[in-house]
Coordinates of C-alpha atoms (C1' of nucleotides) in Angstrom, one line a residue:
Chain A
X205 CA -20.5 -27.1 -12.5
X206 CA -21.8 -28.8 -9.5
X207 CA -21.2 -26.2 -6.4
X208 CA -18.8 -26.8 -4.0
X209 CA -18.9 -29.3 -0.9
X210 CA -19.0 -28.3 2.2
X211 CA -15.4 -29.8 2.1
X212 CA -14.6 -27.7 0.4
X213 CA -16.0 -24.3 0.9
X214 CA -14.9 -24.9 4.6
X215 CA -11.1 -26.0 3.8
X216 CA -11.3 -22.2 1.4
X217 CA -12.9 -20.4 4.0
X218 CA -10.3 -21.3 6.8
X219 CA -7.0 -20.6 4.0
X220 CA -8.6 -16.9 3.4
X221 CA -9.1 -16.2 7.3
X222 CA -5.4 -17.5 7.7
X223 CA -4.5 -15.2 4.7
X224 CA -6.0 -12.2 6.2
X225 CA -4.8 -12.8 9.7
X226 CA -1.4 -13.3 8.4
X227 CA -0.9 -10.7 6.3
X228 CA -2.4 -8.8 9.3
X229 CA 0.0 -9.5 12.2
X230 CA 2.9 -9.6 9.7
X231 CA 2.4 -5.8 8.9
X232 CA 1.2 -4.7 12.3
X233 CA 4.5 -6.1 13.2
X234 CA 6.8 -4.2 10.4
X235 CA 4.8 -1.1 10.9
X236 CA 5.1 -1.3 14.9
X237 CA 9.4 -2.0 14.3
X238 CA 10.1 -0.4 11.5
X239 CA 7.8 2.1 9.9
X240 CA 7.2 0.5 6.7
X241 CA 4.3 -1.4 5.3
X242 CA 4.3 -4.3 3.5
X243 CA 5.1 -2.5 -0.4
X244 CA 8.1 -0.4 1.1
X245 CA 9.5 -3.5 2.1
X246 CA 9.5 -5.7 -0.7
X247 CA 11.1 -2.2 -2.7
X248 CA 13.9 -2.1 0.1
X249 CA 14.7 -6.0 -0.3
X250 CA 14.3 -6.3 -3.9
X251 CA 16.7 -2.8 -4.3
X252 CA 18.9 -4.1 -2.0
X253 CA 19.6 -8.1 -3.3
X254 CA 21.3 -6.1 -6.3
X255 CA 24.9 -5.3 -6.3
X256 CA 25.7 -1.8 -5.9
X257 CA 21.9 -1.7 -3.9
X258 CA 20.8 -0.1 -7.1
X259 CA 18.8 -2.0 -9.9
X260 CA 16.6 -0.5 -13.4
X261 CA 13.0 0.3 -12.4
X262 CA 11.9 -2.1 -15.4
X263 CA 14.2 -4.9 -13.3
X264 CA 12.1 -4.3 -10.1
X265 CA 9.2 -4.3 -11.6
X266 CA 9.4 -7.7 -13.1
X267 CA 10.8 -9.0 -10.2
X268 CA 7.9 -8.0 -8.0
X269 CA 5.4 -8.9 -10.8
X270 CA 3.9 -5.1 -9.9
X271 CA 1.7 -3.4 -12.1
X272 CA 4.5 0.0 -13.8
X273 CA 1.6 2.9 -11.9
X274 CA 2.1 1.2 -8.8
X275 CA 6.0 1.0 -9.1
X276 CA 5.8 4.7 -9.8
X277 CA 3.5 6.0 -7.4
X278 CA 5.4 3.4 -4.6
X279 CA 9.0 5.1 -5.2
X280 CA 7.5 8.7 -5.8
X281 CA 6.3 7.9 -2.4
X282 CA 9.5 6.3 -0.9
X283 CA 11.9 8.9 -2.6
X284 CA 9.7 11.7 -0.4
X285 CA 10.2 9.6 2.7
X286 CA 14.2 9.9 1.6
X287 CA 14.2 6.1 1.3
X288 CA 15.6 5.5 -2.4
X289 CA 17.0 8.0 -5.2
X290 CA 16.1 7.8 -8.9
X291 CA 18.2 8.7 -11.0
X292 CA 17.9 8.0 -15.3
X293 CA 19.5 5.6 -16.2
X294 CA 22.3 5.3 -19.0
X295 CA 21.8 2.7 -21.0
X296 CA 18.1 3.4 -22.3
X297 CA 17.2 7.6 -21.4
X298 CA 13.5 6.3 -21.1
X299 CA 14.2 4.0 -18.3
X300 CA 15.2 5.2 -14.2
X301 CA 17.5 3.9 -12.1
X302 CA 16.6 3.0 -8.5
X303 CA 19.1 3.0 -5.6
X304 CA 18.6 2.9 -1.5
X305 CA 20.2 5.6 0.2
X306 CA 21.6 5.3 3.7
X307 CA 18.5 5.1 5.4
X308 CA 17.1 2.5 3.4
X309 CA 19.7 0.5 3.5
X310 CA 20.0 0.7 7.0
X311 CA 15.5 0.2 7.1
X312 CA 15.7 -2.9 4.2
X313 CA 18.4 -4.9 6.6
X314 CA 15.9 -3.7 10.3
X315 CA 12.8 -5.0 8.8
X316 CA 14.6 -7.9 7.3
X317 CA 15.5 -9.0 11.0
X318 CA 12.0 -8.4 12.1
X319 CA 9.9 -10.0 9.4
X320 CA 12.0 -13.6 9.2
X321 CA 11.8 -13.6 12.8
X322 CA 8.0 -12.9 12.8
X323 CA 7.8 -16.1 10.0
X324 CA 9.2 -18.2 12.0
X325 CA 8.0 -17.0 15.3
X326 CA 4.5 -17.3 13.3
X327 CA 4.4 -19.7 11.2
X328 CA 7.9 -21.9 11.0
X329 CA 7.8 -22.6 15.2
X330 CA 3.9 -23.7 13.8
X331 CA 4.1 -26.2 11.2
X332 CA 5.9 -29.2 10.8
X333 CA 8.4 -30.5 8.2
X334 CA 5.7 -32.2 6.5
X335 CA 3.2 -29.4 6.7
X336 CA 5.6 -26.8 5.1
X337 CA 6.5 -29.0 2.2
X338 CA 3.0 -29.7 1.9
X339 CA 2.6 -26.4 1.8
X340 CA 5.1 -25.2 -0.8
X341 CA 4.0 -28.4 -3.3
X342 CA -0.2 -26.9 -2.9
X343 CA 1.7 -23.3 -3.5
X344 CA 3.4 -24.3 -7.0
X345 CA 0.3 -26.6 -7.6
X346 CA -1.5 -23.7 -8.2
X347 CA 1.1 -21.0 -9.6
X348 CA 1.2 -23.4 -12.7
X349 CA -2.4 -23.8 -12.9
X350 CA -2.8 -19.8 -13.1
X351 CA 0.6 -19.5 -15.3
X352 CA -1.6 -22.2 -18.2
X353 CA -5.2 -21.3 -17.8
X354 CA -3.3 -17.3 -17.7
X355 CA -1.0 -17.7 -20.7
Chain B
X1167 CA 17.2 -16.8 16.4
X1168 CA 18.0 -18.6 13.9
X1169 CA 17.4 -17.9 9.9
X1170 CA 15.3 -19.3 8.2
X1171 CA 16.4 -22.2 6.2
X1172 CA 16.4 -22.1 1.8
X1173 CA 13.7 -24.5 2.3
X1174 CA 11.5 -22.4 4.9
X1175 CA 12.4 -19.8 2.8
X1176 CA 11.4 -21.2 -0.4
X1177 CA 8.3 -22.6 1.1
X1178 CA 7.4 -18.9 2.1
X1179 CA 7.9 -17.4 -1.0
X1180 CA 5.6 -19.7 -3.5
X1181 CA 2.9 -19.7 -0.7
X1182 CA 3.8 -15.2 -1.6
X1183 CA 3.1 -15.5 -4.7
X1184 CA 0.3 -17.8 -5.0
X1185 CA -2.0 -16.1 -2.9
X1186 CA -0.8 -12.8 -4.7
X1187 CA -1.2 -14.3 -8.2
X1188 CA -4.8 -16.3 -7.0
X1189 CA -6.9 -12.9 -5.3
X1190 CA -6.0 -11.6 -8.8
X1191 CA -7.1 -13.7 -10.8
X1192 CA -10.3 -14.3 -8.6
X1193 CA -10.8 -10.8 -8.2
X1194 CA -10.7 -9.5 -11.7
X1195 CA -12.9 -13.0 -12.7
X1196 CA -15.5 -11.0 -10.3
X1197 CA -14.6 -7.2 -11.3
X1198 CA -14.6 -8.7 -15.4
X1199 CA -18.4 -10.6 -14.9
X1200 CA -20.2 -8.7 -12.2
X1201 CA -18.0 -4.9 -11.6
X1202 CA -18.1 -6.1 -8.2
X1203 CA -15.0 -6.0 -6.4
X1204 CA -13.7 -8.0 -3.8
X1205 CA -14.9 -6.0 -0.6
X1206 CA -18.8 -5.1 -2.6
X1207 CA -18.3 -9.3 -2.5
X1208 CA -17.6 -10.3 0.6
X1209 CA -20.3 -7.9 2.4
X1210 CA -23.1 -8.4 -0.7
X1211 CA -23.1 -12.4 0.6
X1212 CA -22.9 -11.8 4.1
X1213 CA -25.5 -9.8 3.8
X1214 CA -27.8 -12.7 1.9
X1215 CA -27.0 -15.2 3.9
X1216 CA -29.4 -13.4 6.7
X1217 CA -32.3 -13.6 6.8
X1218 CA -34.9 -10.9 4.7
X1219 CA -31.2 -9.9 2.9
X1220 CA -30.5 -7.5 6.2
X1221 CA -28.2 -7.7 9.4
X1222 CA -27.2 -5.4 11.7
X1223 CA -23.9 -3.5 10.8
X1224 CA -22.1 -4.6 14.1
X1225 CA -23.1 -8.4 13.5
X1226 CA -21.6 -8.2 9.7
X1227 CA -18.9 -6.1 10.9
X1228 CA -17.9 -9.3 13.4
X1229 CA -18.7 -11.9 10.9
X1230 CA -16.7 -10.0 8.0
X1231 CA -13.3 -8.8 10.4
X1232 CA -13.5 -5.6 9.6
X1233 CA -12.5 -2.5 11.0
X1234 CA -15.8 -0.1 12.2
X1235 CA -14.6 2.6 9.9
X1236 CA -13.5 0.2 6.8
X1237 CA -17.5 -1.2 6.8
X1238 CA -18.4 2.5 7.2
X1239 CA -16.5 3.6 4.1
X1240 CA -17.8 0.3 2.1
X1241 CA -21.3 1.1 3.1
X1242 CA -21.4 4.5 2.0
X1243 CA -20.1 3.4 -1.5
X1244 CA -22.6 0.2 -2.1
X1245 CA -25.1 3.0 -0.6
X1246 CA -24.6 5.1 -3.6
X1247 CA -24.2 2.3 -6.1
X1248 CA -27.7 1.4 -5.0
X1249 CA -26.2 -2.2 -3.8
X1250 CA -27.7 -1.9 -0.4
X1251 CA -29.2 0.2 2.3
X1252 CA -28.9 1.6 5.4
X1253 CA -31.6 2.4 8.4
X1254 CA -31.2 2.4 11.9
X1255 CA -31.8 0.2 13.9
X1256 CA -35.0 -0.2 16.3
X1257 CA -33.5 -1.9 19.3
X1258 CA -30.3 -0.1 19.8
X1259 CA -30.5 4.1 17.8
X1260 CA -26.7 3.5 17.5
X1261 CA -26.9 1.3 15.1
X1262 CA -27.4 0.6 12.1
X1263 CA -29.3 -1.9 10.0
X1264 CA -28.1 -3.3 6.6
X1265 CA -30.1 -4.0 3.6
X1266 CA -29.4 -5.6 0.1
X1267 CA -31.4 -3.8 -2.6
X1268 CA -32.8 -5.7 -5.2
X1269 CA -30.2 -5.1 -7.4
X1270 CA -27.3 -6.1 -4.5
X1271 CA -29.4 -9.7 -4.3
X1272 CA -29.3 -9.9 -7.9
X1273 CA -25.9 -9.6 -7.7
X1274 CA -25.5 -11.4 -4.8
X1275 CA -26.6 -14.6 -6.5
X1276 CA -24.8 -13.6 -9.7
X1277 CA -21.3 -13.2 -8.0
X1278 CA -21.7 -16.4 -6.1
X1279 CA -21.9 -18.6 -9.1
X1280 CA -18.8 -17.0 -10.7
X1281 CA -16.5 -17.0 -7.8
X1282 CA -17.8 -20.0 -6.8
X1283 CA -16.8 -21.4 -10.0
X1284 CA -13.9 -19.6 -10.3
X1285 CA -12.8 -21.3 -6.9
X1286 CA -13.8 -24.3 -8.3
X1287 CA -11.2 -23.7 -11.8
X1288 CA -8.1 -22.4 -10.4
X1289 CA -8.3 -24.6 -7.1
X1290 CA -9.9 -27.1 -6.4
X1291 CA -9.8 -29.1 -9.9
X1292 CA -5.7 -28.6 -9.5
X1293 CA -5.6 -29.9 -5.8
X1294 CA -6.2 -33.6 -4.8
X1295 CA -8.5 -34.6 -1.9
X1296 CA -5.2 -34.7 0.0
X1297 CA -3.5 -31.5 -0.2
X1298 CA -7.2 -29.9 0.2
X1299 CA -7.3 -31.3 3.7
X1300 CA -3.1 -30.9 3.6
X1301 CA -4.0 -27.1 3.2
X1302 CA -6.7 -27.0 5.5
X1303 CA -5.4 -28.3 8.4
X1304 CA -2.3 -25.6 8.1
X1305 CA -4.7 -22.8 7.9
X1306 CA -6.5 -23.7 11.1
X1307 CA -3.3 -24.1 12.9
X1308 CA -1.9 -21.3 11.6
X1309 CA -5.5 -19.6 12.6
X1310 CA -4.9 -20.7 16.3
X1311 CA -0.9 -19.7 16.4
X1312 CA -2.3 -16.3 15.7
X1313 CA -4.9 -16.9 18.1
X1314 CA -2.8 -17.1 20.9
X1315 CA -0.1 -15.1 20.7
X1316 CA -2.0 -12.2 20.4
X1317 CA -4.4 -12.9 23.1
Chain C
dC1013 C1' 16.5 8.4 -43.2
dC1014 C1' 12.2 8.8 -40.5
dA1015 C1' 7.2 7.0 -39.8
dG1016 C1' 4.8 4.0 -37.0
dG1017 C1' 4.7 1.3 -33.3
dC1018 C1' 6.6 -0.3 -29.8
dT1019 C1' 8.2 0.7 -24.8
dA1020 C1' 9.8 2.8 -20.0
dG1021 C1' 7.5 5.5 -16.8
dT1022 C1' 4.7 9.3 -15.0
dT1023 C1' 0.7 11.2 -13.8
dG1024 C1' -4.5 11.6 -12.8
dA1025 C1' -9.2 9.8 -11.2
dT1026 C1' -11.3 6.9 -8.3
dA1027 C1' -11.6 2.9 -4.9
dC1028 C1' -10.0 0.5 -1.0
dG1029 C1' -7.9 0.5 4.2
dT1030 C1' -6.1 2.3 8.2
dC1031 C1' -5.6 5.2 12.0
dA1032 C1' -7.6 8.8 14.9
dA1033 C1' -10.8 12.1 16.0
dC1034 C1' -15.1 12.8 16.8
dC1035 C1' -20.7 12.1 18.0
dT1036 C1' -25.1 10.6 19.9
dT1037 C1' -26.6 6.3 22.3
dG1038 C1' -26.8 3.4 25.9
dT1039 C1' -25.1 1.6 30.5
dC1040 C1' -24.1 1.5 35.2
dG1041 C1' -22.7 3.1 39.9
dT1042 C1' -22.6 5.3 43.1
Chain D
dA504 C1' -30.9 10.1 38.7
dC505 C1' -27.3 11.5 36.7
dG506 C1' -22.2 11.7 35.1
dA507 C1' -18.8 8.7 33.8
dC508 C1' -17.3 5.8 30.5
dA509 C1' -18.1 2.5 27.0
dA510 C1' -20.4 0.8 22.3
dG511 C1' -22.1 1.9 17.4
dG512 C1' -20.8 4.9 13.8
dT513 C1' -19.4 8.5 10.6
dT514 C1' -15.8 10.9 8.9
dG515 C1' -11.1 12.9 7.0
dA516 C1' -6.2 12.6 5.9
dC517 C1' -3.1 9.6 4.2
dG518 C1' -1.6 6.2 2.2
dT519 C1' -1.9 2.3 -1.2
dA520 C1' -3.6 0.0 -6.0
dT521 C1' -5.5 -0.1 -10.5
dC522 C1' -7.3 1.6 -15.0
dA523 C1' -6.5 4.8 -18.4
dA524 C1' -4.3 8.3 -20.7
dC525 C1' -0.3 10.5 -21.4
dT526 C1' 4.9 11.3 -22.4
dA527 C1' 9.0 11.0 -24.5
dG528 C1' 12.6 7.4 -26.1
dC529 C1' 14.0 3.6 -29.2
dC530 C1' 13.6 0.5 -33.2
dT531 C1' 12.9 -1.4 -37.6
dG532 C1' 11.1 -1.6 -42.3
dG533 C1' 10.5 0.5 -46.2

DNA sequence: CCAGGCTAGTTGATACGTCAACCTTGTCGT
DNA sequence: ACGACAAGGTTGACGTATCAACTAGCCTGG
């Protein structure tokens, strides 16, 4: 197996730096404007997308592609801060149903607004339509690749 | 400020999924083959690139673009595991100098090999040269953008 | 129907990251 | 020369991520 070429290594470095910086600024933007972490945000948005602002924990877990213990810890903290509630599930009493509190709903909307605006500002405003399409295509290609070699 | 278009939102989602999956597989690859975390790896490689396998903590911090407390915590853990040592700096007794232990050096080389091979396998093998160049250009564009709006 | 295994979720331990407070040492203006 | 301030690092507290072990409810073959 040959080493990476200089060109490849440079591209990889740029990607890594971009990745770190980007989640840095987006995360700080969220924290500053709403006091939420990205994990909080992901959960709130995912739940808010469901009818009734409530969803089975299992479905949430699959949608987010999170470890079950990660979700469990995160939900515990969010419940303590009054963003969500947890009830035991009707159909399967092993399961639990997550529901947004009014405060959770409010923050979800607020955060979504700020977040999208930041993505617009930091990403969409800088890339040409061709670049954006190229990025999507690259991402989907790599996702397929990972999927395949890991199944 | 207009909402993101469907196309933009889809591209962003793909990027996010790719980002998460990719660091997931690369991280697990490192852990499996060498027992190192990505943080360990970044430090070991950065130090190993220096003459004498040693470097001023400050320089390391700048190179990695890490918070100072992050580096401090990380170095403490790595010192405990026998990967590095810390001595007080000659020229400036506030500072400290990080040095690889033999074991640290060995792991740095081993890990570098596995990591590059994984990048090759998961990324380079799937992308056309055009896609790779496009990715690098996108990353550099966004890095500039973040740099500018944040200075 | 019931024993084994499977599944949903929780818990505890440990590692990682960030923030703010702190300590020590250098530096610079006066 | 000295006092204030800045810089390099450490520490503690807290939130976050992962792994492994566990609990409890469901389901299926015999």
